[in-house]
Amino acid sequence: MKILVTGANGYIGRHVVCQLLEQGHDVTACDIRLNEVDKRATLKEFDILSGAYGDNLYEKLGKPDVCLHMAWRNGFVHNSPAHIGDLSNHYKFLSALLDSGLKHLAVMGTMHEVGYHEGVINENTPCNPISFYGIAKDALRRSMILSAKPHDCVLQWIRAYYIVGDDLKSNSIFAKLRTAALEGKTHFPFTSGKNKYDFIDIDELSMQIAAVVGQKEVTGIINCCSGQPVSLADRVEAFIKENNLDIQLDYGAFPDRPYDSPCTYGDDSKIKCILSHLNER
């Protein structure tokens, strides 16, 4: 397939581009900078938030079989005003693609669209986001549902959860732990660690995302996740052991945030279905 990946130079995007290339797809990597993208891809520097698209954006971007829209600013800063400010330009960009001929759109979403929720999250779970990031993503999701239908465009909304990886370019607790260890620190201030979340390794997440966009049978909201709740303490302790970090957690140094759910995780039934069909091919 010819796959256009926006936000290809981002933390998740770089991994997904590699995974798609390994699967034999023809990938066009699109971003404002492409310095860290696999050079096997076709590299196209393009500011998707500029609003200056001209005529027939779909043709200008190579007439892809599918667009995987991963571009997003300040994704690790959940209450950045940029999320709301950029929302209309994300909508304009995707609408321009639909208007000019795109027939398969996959967009990167987030469990933060849901807001506070206890228990499993599925495609029917009500959304009440409590951050600018979640609000903007949820608004884009709702907008694309309305926009894709009259264009007869396949729409997949890929909802990600908590990502584990040792990439120092991320802003997760795992990256912060590695940074602290590299700086020679032996103690790391921590919460109680009792909250349970759905953790997924960046390579596994990339494989799941590639599997989603490589097919059209399963659509709508698709959780890319492990489907298993694990306590933050257990996962962080495991990460320390896996990476041989000489650092200890100082439990209780920070209070637990009152808006964090005690236990939330994704329903993985749809991604399991996709992966099982992929394995049968």
PDB file of N, CA and C in Angstrom, residues 12 101 138 166 168 170 196 200-201 208 212 238 279 281:
ATOM      1  N   ILE A  12       6.341   8.542  18.232  1.00  0.00           N
ATOM      2  CA  ILE A  12       5.669   7.334  17.742  1.00  0.00           C
ATOM      3  C   ILE A  12       5.844   7.206  16.236  1.00  0.00           C
ATOM      4  N   GLY A 101     -10.006  13.594  -2.660  1.00  0.00           N
ATOM      5  CA  GLY A 101     -10.025  12.204  -3.115  1.00  0.00           C
ATOM      6  C   GLY A 101      -9.607  11.116  -2.152  1.00  0.00           C
ATOM      7  N   ASP A 138     -10.661  14.791  20.974  1.00  0.00           N
ATOM      8  CA  ASP A 138     -12.041  14.326  20.920  1.00  0.00           C
ATOM      9  C   ASP A 138     -12.849  15.131  19.903  1.00  0.00           C
ATOM     10  N   ASP A 166      12.397   3.284  25.907  1.00  0.00           N
ATOM     11  CA  ASP A 166      13.579   3.923  26.518  1.00  0.00           C
ATOM     12  C   ASP A 166      14.046   5.114  25.686  1.00  0.00           C
ATOM     13  N   LEU A 168      14.690   8.666  24.878  1.00  0.00           N
ATOM     14  CA  LEU A 168      14.811   9.858  25.707  1.00  0.00           C
ATOM     15  C   LEU A 168      14.072  11.051  25.113  1.00  0.00           C
ATOM     16  N   SER A 170      10.922  11.011  24.407  1.00  0.00           N
ATOM     17  CA  SER A 170       9.570  11.042  24.954  1.00  0.00           C
ATOM     18  C   SER A 170       9.606  11.812  26.273  1.00  0.00           C
ATOM     19  N   LYS A 196      -3.551   1.717  38.370  1.00  0.00           N
ATOM     20  CA  LYS A 196      -3.332   0.698  37.339  1.00  0.00           C
ATOM     21  C   LYS A 196      -3.687   1.248  35.962  1.00  0.00           C
ATOM     22  N   ILE A 200       1.935  -0.259  27.068  1.00  0.00           N
ATOM     23  CA  ILE A 200       2.305  -0.962  25.837  1.00  0.00           C
ATOM     24  C   ILE A 200       3.680  -0.488  25.385  1.00  0.00           C
ATOM     25  N   ASP A 201       4.516  -1.435  24.975  1.00  0.00           N
ATOM     26  CA  ASP A 201       5.847  -1.098  24.487  1.00  0.00           C
ATOM     27  C   ASP A 201       5.739  -0.386  23.138  1.00  0.00           C
ATOM     28  N   GLN A 208       1.011  -2.695  16.066  1.00  0.00           N
ATOM     29  CA  GLN A 208      -0.449  -2.674  16.075  1.00  0.00           C
ATOM     30  C   GLN A 208      -0.989  -1.582  15.159  1.00  0.00           C
ATOM     31  N   VAL A 212      -3.408  -1.974  11.834  1.00  0.00           N
ATOM     32  CA  VAL A 212      -4.699  -1.290  11.671  1.00  0.00           C
ATOM     33  C   VAL A 212      -4.811  -0.667  10.291  1.00  0.00           C
ATOM     34  N   ALA A 238       9.659  -2.925  36.973  1.00  0.00           N
ATOM     35  CA  ALA A 238      10.073  -3.855  35.920  1.00  0.00           C
ATOM     36  C   ALA A 238      10.970  -3.148  34.909  1.00  0.00           C
ATOM     37  N   ASN A 279      -2.254 -12.664  10.892  1.00  0.00           N
ATOM     38  CA  ASN A 279      -1.461 -13.890  11.054  1.00  0.00           C
ATOM     39  C   ASN A 279      -1.947 -15.010  10.147  1.00  0.00           C
ATOM     40  N   ARG A 281      -2.904 -14.583   7.057  1.00  0.00           N
ATOM     41  CA  ARG A 281      -2.561 -14.319   5.651  1.00  0.00           C
ATOM     42  C   ARG A 281      -1.290 -15.059   5.242  1.00  0.00           C
TER      43      ARG A 281
END
